[in-house]
Amino acid sequence: MSEETNPKVLLETSKGNITLELNKEKAPITVKNFLGYVKDGYYDGLIFHRVIKDFMIQGGGMDADMQQKKTKFAIKNEAQNGLKNVRGSVAMARTALVDSATSQFFINTVDNAFLDNKGKRQDDFGYCVFGQVIEGMDVVDEMRQVKTGNKNGHGDVPLEPITIISAKLVE
């Protein structure tokens, strides 16, 4: 793979395929982290556990029983990279702590400017965008329409699990 090319990851899901192009120039730490999970087969069998139609779909951390899978160390938040949380962009999920992202990611289903970096304060830091859906936005749009409910103390969980069958680097 040449230095100029951004890595691409194929998410094969129970609803169809989604191809992500990752921006290693603007989010090198995040892309390296995400690709580490992909290469380990970490995402295979996990679900999109949080779906909010006019917001985002989130996955990469829970199985169908809503059990959290063990992750690696949290990474530095690269939200100051200038990339925006627009429809189709892929960003890292995190807790209230700025540098707490591990394996969970989300795909924005609409433009979510309020998630963008606005400064260095914890409340302003935002969520790191590290890629973009380049194929399969129709699949994302199908996912965002599913019925959701509560499961094991979590809200906005698809009633019928949306499984990540596999996540693979596209050579």
mmCIF file of N, CA and C in Angstrom, residues 10-126:
data_model
loop_
_atom_site.group_PDB
_atom_site.id
_atom_site.type_symbol
_atom_site.label_atom_id
_atom_site.label_comp_id
_atom_site.label_asym_id
_atom_site.label_seq_id
_atom_site.Cartn_x
_atom_site.Cartn_y
_atom_site.Cartn_z
ATOM 1 N N LEU A 10 -13.664 -2.474 5.215
ATOM 2 C CA LEU A 10 -14.978 -2.976 4.836
ATOM 3 C C LEU A 10 -15.649 -3.544 6.077
ATOM 4 N N LEU A 11 -16.780 -2.943 6.460
ATOM 5 C CA LEU A 11 -17.613 -3.478 7.543
ATOM 6 C C LEU A 11 -18.706 -4.311 6.887
ATOM 7 N N GLU A 12 -18.629 -5.608 7.069
ATOM 8 C CA GLU A 12 -19.684 -6.484 6.577
ATOM 9 C C GLU A 12 -20.673 -6.627 7.727
ATOM 10 N N THR A 13 -21.898 -6.137 7.538
ATOM 11 C CA THR A 13 -22.894 -6.178 8.617
ATOM 12 C C THR A 13 -24.095 -7.026 8.203
ATOM 13 N N SER A 14 -24.932 -7.321 9.180
ATOM 14 C CA SER A 14 -26.147 -8.094 8.906
ATOM 15 C C SER A 14 -27.142 -7.306 8.050
ATOM 16 N N LYS A 15 -26.902 -6.021 7.845
ATOM 17 C CA LYS A 15 -27.766 -5.192 6.988
ATOM 18 C C LYS A 15 -27.132 -4.900 5.631
ATOM 19 N N GLY A 16 -25.857 -5.250 5.465
ATOM 20 C CA GLY A 16 -25.164 -4.961 4.211
ATOM 21 C C GLY A 16 -23.764 -4.425 4.484
ATOM 22 N N ASN A 17 -23.056 -4.087 3.423
ATOM 23 C CA ASN A 17 -21.662 -3.660 3.556
ATOM 24 C C ASN A 17 -21.499 -2.145 3.591
ATOM 25 N N ILE A 18 -20.542 -1.708 4.409
ATOM 26 C CA ILE A 18 -20.196 -0.287 4.529
ATOM 27 C C ILE A 18 -18.685 -0.196 4.384
ATOM 28 N N THR A 19 -18.220 0.654 3.466
ATOM 29 C CA THR A 19 -16.783 0.854 3.316
ATOM 30 C C THR A 19 -16.402 2.213 3.878
ATOM 31 N N LEU A 20 -15.400 2.203 4.756
ATOM 32 C CA LEU A 20 -14.902 3.422 5.384
ATOM 33 C C LEU A 20 -13.539 3.758 4.805
ATOM 34 N N GLU A 21 -13.301 5.032 4.525
ATOM 35 C CA GLU A 21 -11.966 5.492 4.183
ATOM 36 C C GLU A 21 -11.451 6.270 5.384
ATOM 37 N N LEU A 22 -10.280 5.873 5.889
ATOM 38 C CA LEU A 22 -9.732 6.461 7.107
ATOM 39 C C LEU A 22 -8.704 7.532 6.763
ATOM 40 N N ASN A 23 -8.702 8.619 7.540
ATOM 41 C CA ASN A 23 -7.806 9.742 7.273
ATOM 42 C C ASN A 23 -6.591 9.671 8.199
ATOM 43 N N LYS A 24 -5.550 8.963 7.732
ATOM 44 C CA LYS A 24 -4.384 8.744 8.599
ATOM 45 C C LYS A 24 -3.524 9.994 8.735
ATOM 46 N N GLU A 25 -3.680 10.933 7.815
ATOM 47 C CA GLU A 25 -2.920 12.183 7.910
ATOM 48 C C GLU A 25 -3.462 13.069 9.032
ATOM 49 N N LYS A 26 -4.788 13.207 9.098
ATOM 50 C CA LYS A 26 -5.410 14.095 10.091
ATOM 51 C C LYS A 26 -5.638 13.430 11.447
ATOM 52 N N ALA A 27 -5.727 12.092 11.454
ATOM 53 C CA ALA A 27 -6.012 11.376 12.706
ATOM 54 C C ALA A 27 -5.123 10.133 12.821
ATOM 55 N N PRO A 28 -3.792 10.316 12.821
ATOM 56 C CA PRO A 28 -2.887 9.157 12.796
ATOM 57 C C PRO A 28 -3.029 8.209 13.993
ATOM 58 N N ILE A 29 -3.194 8.745 15.191
ATOM 59 C CA ILE A 29 -3.311 7.914 16.401
ATOM 60 C C ILE A 29 -4.605 7.106 16.348
ATOM 61 N N THR A 30 -5.679 7.787 15.978
ATOM 62 C CA THR A 30 -6.996 7.153 15.936
ATOM 63 C C THR A 30 -7.057 6.077 14.866
ATOM 64 N N VAL A 31 -6.521 6.370 13.684
ATOM 65 C CA VAL A 31 -6.535 5.396 12.588
ATOM 66 C C VAL A 31 -5.704 4.173 12.962
ATOM 67 N N LYS A 32 -4.536 4.388 13.543
ATOM 68 C CA LYS A 32 -3.682 3.269 13.963
ATOM 69 C C LYS A 32 -4.424 2.402 14.990
ATOM 70 N N ASN A 33 -5.098 3.042 15.947
ATOM 71 C CA ASN A 33 -5.867 2.342 16.969
ATOM 72 C C ASN A 33 -6.992 1.513 16.337
ATOM 73 N N PHE A 34 -7.782 2.144 15.469
ATOM 74 C CA PHE A 34 -8.916 1.479 14.819
ATOM 75 C C PHE A 34 -8.435 0.286 13.995
ATOM 76 N N LEU A 35 -7.367 0.494 13.210
ATOM 77 C CA LEU A 35 -6.839 -0.587 12.378
ATOM 78 C C LEU A 35 -6.295 -1.733 13.234
ATOM 79 N N GLY A 36 -5.763 -1.419 14.414
ATOM 80 C CA GLY A 36 -5.309 -2.469 15.334
ATOM 81 C C GLY A 36 -6.458 -3.379 15.727
ATOM 82 N N TYR A 37 -7.599 -2.771 16.053
ATOM 83 C CA TYR A 37 -8.785 -3.560 16.401
ATOM 84 C C TYR A 37 -9.267 -4.370 15.192
ATOM 85 N N VAL A 38 -9.252 -3.751 14.007
ATOM 86 C CA VAL A 38 -9.680 -4.442 12.780
ATOM 87 C C VAL A 38 -8.788 -5.659 12.535
ATOM 88 N N LYS A 39 -7.469 -5.449 12.581
ATOM 89 C CA LYS A 39 -6.521 -6.547 12.298
ATOM 90 C C LYS A 39 -6.627 -7.675 13.315
ATOM 91 N N ASP A 40 -7.006 -7.356 14.555
ATOM 92 C CA ASP A 40 -7.180 -8.376 15.594
ATOM 93 C C ASP A 40 -8.510 -9.132 15.466
ATOM 94 N N GLY A 41 -9.382 -8.706 14.551
ATOM 95 C CA GLY A 41 -10.701 -9.329 14.430
ATOM 96 C C GLY A 41 -11.623 -8.958 15.582
ATOM 97 N N TYR A 42 -11.270 -7.894 16.298
ATOM 98 C CA TYR A 42 -11.998 -7.473 17.494
ATOM 99 C C TYR A 42 -13.478 -7.193 17.212
ATOM 100 N N TYR A 43 -13.770 -6.531 16.088
ATOM 101 C CA TYR A 43 -15.142 -6.088 15.816
ATOM 102 C C TYR A 43 -16.056 -7.218 15.339
ATOM 103 N N ASP A 44 -15.470 -8.320 14.870
ATOM 104 C CA ASP A 44 -16.253 -9.417 14.318
ATOM 105 C C ASP A 44 -17.209 -9.972 15.368
ATOM 106 N N GLY A 45 -18.503 -9.939 15.056
ATOM 107 C CA GLY A 45 -19.522 -10.464 15.972
ATOM 108 C C GLY A 45 -20.105 -9.436 16.924
ATOM 109 N N LEU A 46 -19.524 -8.231 16.962
ATOM 110 C CA LEU A 46 -20.103 -7.179 17.808
ATOM 111 C C LEU A 46 -21.284 -6.543 17.076
ATOM 112 N N ILE A 47 -22.013 -5.676 17.767
ATOM 113 C CA ILE A 47 -23.218 -5.086 17.179
ATOM 114 C C ILE A 47 -23.134 -3.557 17.163
ATOM 115 N N PHE A 48 -24.031 -2.975 16.376
ATOM 116 C CA PHE A 48 -24.297 -1.533 16.497
ATOM 117 C C PHE A 48 -25.319 -1.465 17.627
ATOM 118 N N HIS A 49 -24.869 -1.037 18.811
ATOM 119 C CA HIS A 49 -25.690 -1.141 20.014
ATOM 120 C C HIS A 49 -26.477 0.134 20.334
ATOM 121 N N ARG A 50 -26.243 1.206 19.578
ATOM 122 C CA ARG A 50 -26.945 2.462 19.849
ATOM 123 C C ARG A 50 -27.284 3.116 18.514
ATOM 124 N N VAL A 51 -28.572 3.274 18.255
ATOM 125 C CA VAL A 51 -29.038 3.860 16.999
ATOM 126 C C VAL A 51 -30.024 4.975 17.316
ATOM 127 N N ILE A 52 -29.669 6.183 16.909
ATOM 128 C CA ILE A 52 -30.573 7.330 17.058
ATOM 129 C C ILE A 52 -30.719 7.915 15.653
ATOM 130 N N LYS A 53 -31.909 7.753 15.083
ATOM 131 C CA LYS A 53 -32.183 8.022 13.669
ATOM 132 C C LYS A 53 -31.552 9.310 13.143
ATOM 133 N N ASP A 54 -31.864 10.435 13.758
ATOM 134 C CA ASP A 54 -31.373 11.714 13.243
ATOM 135 C C ASP A 54 -30.161 12.205 14.019
ATOM 136 N N PHE A 55 -29.260 11.250 14.335
ATOM 137 C CA PHE A 55 -28.044 11.577 15.060
ATOM 138 C C PHE A 55 -26.908 10.692 14.566
ATOM 139 N N MET A 56 -26.892 9.433 14.997
ATOM 140 C CA MET A 56 -25.792 8.556 14.621
ATOM 141 C C MET A 56 -26.123 7.102 14.922
ATOM 142 N N ILE A 57 -25.259 6.195 14.385
ATOM 143 C CA ILE A 57 -25.306 4.784 14.745
ATOM 144 C C ILE A 57 -23.954 4.455 15.367
ATOM 145 N N GLN A 58 -23.969 3.768 16.504
ATOM 146 C CA GLN A 58 -22.738 3.512 17.258
ATOM 147 C C GLN A 58 -22.521 2.021 17.448
ATOM 148 N N GLY A 59 -21.260 1.595 17.296
ATOM 149 C CA GLY A 59 -20.924 0.192 17.483
ATOM 150 C C GLY A 59 -19.475 0.037 17.919
ATOM 151 N N GLY A 60 -19.065 -1.246 17.961
ATOM 152 C CA GLY A 60 -17.660 -1.528 18.215
ATOM 153 C C GLY A 60 -17.281 -1.807 19.654
ATOM 154 N N GLY A 61 -18.259 -2.127 20.502
ATOM 155 C CA GLY A 61 -17.889 -2.405 21.891
ATOM 156 C C GLY A 61 -18.721 -3.453 22.596
ATOM 157 N N MET A 62 -19.903 -3.766 22.049
ATOM 158 C CA MET A 62 -20.826 -4.658 22.761
ATOM 159 C C MET A 62 -21.248 -5.824 21.870
ATOM 160 N N ASP A 63 -21.555 -6.953 22.546
ATOM 161 C CA ASP A 63 -22.122 -8.079 21.817
ATOM 162 C C ASP A 63 -23.652 -7.993 21.900
ATOM 163 N N ALA A 64 -24.318 -8.961 21.293
ATOM 164 C CA ALA A 64 -25.785 -8.935 21.226
ATOM 165 C C ALA A 64 -26.453 -8.991 22.599
ATOM 166 N N ASP A 65 -25.719 -9.457 23.620
ATOM 167 C CA ASP A 65 -26.258 -9.480 24.983
ATOM 168 C C ASP A 65 -25.911 -8.202 25.750
ATOM 169 N N MET A 66 -25.383 -7.204 25.021
ATOM 170 C CA MET A 66 -24.985 -5.919 25.601
ATOM 171 C C MET A 66 -23.859 -6.077 26.614
ATOM 172 N N GLN A 67 -23.009 -7.077 26.388
ATOM 173 C CA GLN A 67 -21.827 -7.257 27.229
ATOM 174 C C GLN A 67 -20.677 -6.501 26.576
ATOM 175 N N GLN A 68 -19.998 -5.688 27.372
ATOM 176 C CA GLN A 68 -18.870 -4.880 26.899
ATOM 177 C C GLN A 68 -17.666 -5.796 26.668
ATOM 178 N N LYS A 69 -17.071 -5.703 25.490
ATOM 179 C CA LYS A 69 -15.875 -6.497 25.192
ATOM 180 C C LYS A 69 -14.646 -5.756 25.726
ATOM 181 N N LYS A 70 -13.671 -6.503 26.228
ATOM 182 C CA LYS A 70 -12.461 -5.899 26.793
ATOM 183 C C LYS A 70 -11.700 -5.136 25.700
ATOM 184 N N THR A 71 -11.252 -3.936 26.040
ATOM 185 C CA THR A 71 -10.563 -3.083 25.068
ATOM 186 C C THR A 71 -9.095 -2.921 25.432
ATOM 187 N N LYS A 72 -8.389 -2.267 24.508
ATOM 188 C CA LYS A 72 -7.001 -1.870 24.780
ATOM 189 C C LYS A 72 -7.049 -0.535 25.523
ATOM 190 N N PHE A 73 -5.893 0.116 25.624
ATOM 191 C CA PHE A 73 -5.810 1.397 26.324
ATOM 192 C C PHE A 73 -6.535 2.509 25.579
ATOM 193 N N ALA A 74 -7.019 3.498 26.326
ATOM 194 C CA ALA A 74 -7.645 4.682 25.729
ATOM 195 C C ALA A 74 -6.579 5.482 24.973
ATOM 196 N N ILE A 75 -7.030 6.229 23.965
ATOM 197 C CA ILE A 75 -6.109 6.997 23.117
ATOM 198 C C ILE A 75 -6.338 8.504 23.254
ATOM 199 N N LYS A 76 -5.369 9.256 22.759
ATOM 200 C CA LYS A 76 -5.469 10.718 22.748
ATOM 201 C C LYS A 76 -6.561 11.132 21.767
ATOM 202 N N ASN A 77 -7.373 12.089 22.170
ATOM 203 C CA ASN A 77 -8.451 12.608 21.331
ATOM 204 C C ASN A 77 -7.870 13.593 20.311
ATOM 205 N N GLU A 78 -8.028 13.272 19.025
ATOM 206 C CA GLU A 78 -7.513 14.122 17.947
ATOM 207 C C GLU A 78 -8.616 14.994 17.330
ATOM 208 N N ALA A 79 -9.594 15.398 18.132
ATOM 209 C CA ALA A 79 -10.729 16.182 17.621
ATOM 210 C C ALA A 79 -10.323 17.550 17.081
ATOM 211 N N GLN A 80 -9.112 18.003 17.397
ATOM 212 C CA GLN A 80 -8.656 19.311 16.902
ATOM 213 C C GLN A 80 -8.057 19.222 15.496
ATOM 214 N N ASN A 81 -8.353 18.128 14.769
ATOM 215 C CA ASN A 81 -7.747 17.899 13.458
ATOM 216 C C ASN A 81 -8.448 18.614 12.302
ATOM 217 N N GLY A 82 -9.526 19.339 12.580
ATOM 218 C CA GLY A 82 -10.216 20.084 11.526
ATOM 219 C C GLY A 82 -11.293 19.299 10.801
ATOM 220 N N LEU A 83 -11.359 17.986 11.005
ATOM 221 C CA LEU A 83 -12.412 17.192 10.365
ATOM 222 C C LEU A 83 -13.721 17.403 11.136
ATOM 223 N N LYS A 84 -14.825 17.428 10.403
ATOM 224 C CA LYS A 84 -16.126 17.755 10.990
ATOM 225 C C LYS A 84 -17.044 16.537 11.090
ATOM 226 N N ASN A 85 -17.912 16.563 12.094
ATOM 227 C CA ASN A 85 -18.929 15.529 12.282
ATOM 228 C C ASN A 85 -20.100 15.809 11.347
ATOM 229 N N VAL A 86 -19.895 15.482 10.080
ATOM 230 C CA VAL A 86 -20.929 15.667 9.058
ATOM 231 C C VAL A 86 -21.524 14.308 8.705
ATOM 232 N N ARG A 87 -22.655 14.320 8.017
ATOM 233 C CA ARG A 87 -23.308 13.082 7.595
ATOM 234 C C ARG A 87 -22.302 12.175 6.884
ATOM 235 N N GLY A 88 -22.228 10.924 7.352
ATOM 236 C CA GLY A 88 -21.338 9.949 6.727
ATOM 237 C C GLY A 88 -19.937 9.901 7.308
ATOM 238 N N SER A 89 -19.612 10.851 8.189
ATOM 239 C CA SER A 89 -18.283 10.806 8.806
ATOM 240 C C SER A 89 -18.281 9.780 9.935
ATOM 241 N N VAL A 90 -17.087 9.245 10.215
ATOM 242 C CA VAL A 90 -16.898 8.234 11.254
ATOM 243 C C VAL A 90 -16.065 8.872 12.351
ATOM 244 N N ALA A 91 -16.529 8.754 13.601
ATOM 245 C CA ALA A 91 -15.835 9.374 14.727
ATOM 246 C C ALA A 91 -15.733 8.385 15.880
ATOM 247 N N MET A 92 -14.841 8.685 16.806
ATOM 248 C CA MET A 92 -14.667 7.837 17.983
ATOM 249 C C MET A 92 -15.666 8.220 19.070
ATOM 250 N N ALA A 93 -16.269 7.208 19.664
ATOM 251 C CA ALA A 93 -17.114 7.422 20.837
ATOM 252 C C ALA A 93 -16.188 7.492 22.049
ATOM 253 N N ARG A 94 -16.650 8.176 23.088
ATOM 254 C CA ARG A 94 -15.855 8.290 24.311
ATOM 255 C C ARG A 94 -16.774 8.599 25.471
ATOM 256 N N THR A 95 -16.205 8.609 26.667
ATOM 257 C CA THR A 95 -16.954 9.012 27.851
ATOM 258 C C THR A 95 -16.814 10.531 27.985
ATOM 259 N N ALA A 96 -17.203 11.067 29.130
ATOM 260 C CA ALA A 96 -17.061 12.511 29.371
ATOM 261 C C ALA A 96 -15.581 12.930 29.398
ATOM 262 N N LEU A 97 -14.686 11.975 29.639
ATOM 263 C CA LEU A 97 -13.251 12.287 29.638
ATOM 264 C C LEU A 97 -12.774 12.456 28.199
ATOM 265 N N VAL A 98 -12.048 13.527 27.941
ATOM 266 C CA VAL A 98 -11.604 13.858 26.579
ATOM 267 C C VAL A 98 -10.820 12.713 25.928
ATOM 268 N N ASP A 99 -9.833 12.171 26.641
ATOM 269 C CA ASP A 99 -8.968 11.134 26.073
ATOM 270 C C ASP A 99 -9.375 9.731 26.526
ATOM 271 N N SER A 100 -10.637 9.357 26.286
ATOM 272 C CA SER A 100 -11.141 8.072 26.783
ATOM 273 C C SER A 100 -11.576 7.107 25.686
ATOM 274 N N ALA A 101 -11.406 7.463 24.415
ATOM 275 C CA ALA A 101 -11.841 6.578 23.328
ATOM 276 C C ALA A 101 -11.003 5.311 23.296
ATOM 277 N N THR A 102 -11.681 4.186 23.026
ATOM 278 C CA THR A 102 -10.978 2.903 22.886
ATOM 279 C C THR A 102 -11.389 2.272 21.556
ATOM 280 N N SER A 103 -12.436 1.441 21.567
ATOM 281 C CA SER A 103 -12.831 0.714 20.351
ATOM 282 C C SER A 103 -14.130 1.208 19.726
ATOM 283 N N GLN A 104 -14.971 1.875 20.509
ATOM 284 C CA GLN A 104 -16.286 2.241 19.982
ATOM 285 C C GLN A 104 -16.210 3.443 19.055
ATOM 286 N N PHE A 105 -16.995 3.348 17.980
ATOM 287 C CA PHE A 105 -17.024 4.396 16.966
ATOM 288 C C PHE A 105 -18.475 4.654 16.588
ATOM 289 N N PHE A 106 -18.709 5.758 15.903
ATOM 290 C CA PHE A 106 -20.059 6.023 15.413
ATOM 291 C C PHE A 106 -20.001 6.650 14.032
ATOM 292 N N ILE A 107 -21.078 6.433 13.284
ATOM 293 C CA ILE A 107 -21.236 7.028 11.964
ATOM 294 C C ILE A 107 -22.343 8.062 12.095
ATOM 295 N N ASN A 108 -22.017 9.309 11.757
ATOM 296 C CA ASN A 108 -23.009 10.385 11.818
ATOM 297 C C ASN A 108 -24.034 10.180 10.707
ATOM 298 N N THR A 109 -25.333 10.183 11.065
ATOM 299 C CA THR A 109 -26.391 10.020 10.058
ATOM 300 C C THR A 109 -26.881 11.376 9.541
ATOM 301 N N VAL A 110 -26.511 12.428 10.248
ATOM 302 C CA VAL A 110 -26.819 13.815 9.851
ATOM 303 C C VAL A 110 -25.606 14.665 10.228
ATOM 304 N N ASP A 111 -25.599 15.929 9.815
ATOM 305 C CA ASP A 111 -24.528 16.833 10.242
ATOM 306 C C ASP A 111 -24.709 17.120 11.730
ATOM 307 N N ASN A 112 -23.652 16.897 12.503
ATOM 308 C CA ASN A 112 -23.694 17.087 13.955
ATOM 309 C C ASN A 112 -22.598 18.055 14.394
ATOM 310 N N ALA A 113 -22.730 19.321 13.990
ATOM 311 C CA ALA A 113 -21.702 20.329 14.288
ATOM 312 C C ALA A 113 -21.441 20.477 15.785
ATOM 313 N N PHE A 114 -22.443 20.194 16.603
ATOM 314 C CA PHE A 114 -22.258 20.347 18.058
ATOM 315 C C PHE A 114 -21.240 19.345 18.622
ATOM 316 N N LEU A 115 -20.869 18.329 17.840
ATOM 317 C CA LEU A 115 -19.861 17.355 18.265
ATOM 318 C C LEU A 115 -18.443 17.772 17.867
ATOM 319 N N ASP A 116 -18.332 18.840 17.061
ATOM 320 C CA ASP A 116 -17.016 19.293 16.590
ATOM 321 C C ASP A 116 -16.235 19.989 17.700
ATOM 322 N N ASN A 117 -14.927 20.008 17.549
ATOM 323 C CA ASN A 117 -14.046 20.671 18.501
ATOM 324 C C ASN A 117 -14.264 22.184 18.460
ATOM 325 N N LYS A 118 -14.439 22.767 19.663
ATOM 326 C CA LYS A 118 -14.629 24.218 19.766
ATOM 327 C C LYS A 118 -13.605 24.849 20.702
ATOM 328 N N GLY A 119 -12.683 24.046 21.230
ATOM 329 C CA GLY A 119 -11.688 24.583 22.150
ATOM 330 C C GLY A 119 -11.056 23.501 22.996
ATOM 331 N N LYS A 120 -10.208 23.922 23.937
ATOM 332 C CA LYS A 120 -9.452 22.965 24.745
ATOM 333 C C LYS A 120 -10.187 22.496 26.008
ATOM 334 N N ARG A 121 -11.220 23.242 26.449
ATOM 335 C CA ARG A 121 -11.956 22.837 27.650
ATOM 336 C C ARG A 121 -12.673 21.513 27.406
ATOM 337 N N GLN A 122 -12.829 20.735 28.464
ATOM 338 C CA GLN A 122 -13.454 19.416 28.344
ATOM 339 C C GLN A 122 -14.797 19.478 27.608
ATOM 340 N N ASP A 123 -15.634 20.436 27.946
ATOM 341 C CA ASP A 123 -16.963 20.538 27.325
ATOM 342 C C ASP A 123 -16.904 20.970 25.863
ATOM 343 N N ASP A 124 -15.793 21.551 25.438
ATOM 344 C CA ASP A 124 -15.658 22.071 24.073
ATOM 345 C C ASP A 124 -14.853 21.152 23.158
ATOM 346 N N PHE A 125 -14.250 20.107 23.730
ATOM 347 C CA PHE A 125 -13.245 19.357 22.979
ATOM 348 C C PHE A 125 -13.791 18.610 21.774
ATOM 349 N N GLY A 126 -14.949 18.019 21.915
ATOM 350 C CA GLY A 126 -15.565 17.342 20.770
ATOM 351 C C GLY A 126 -15.129 15.907 20.584
#
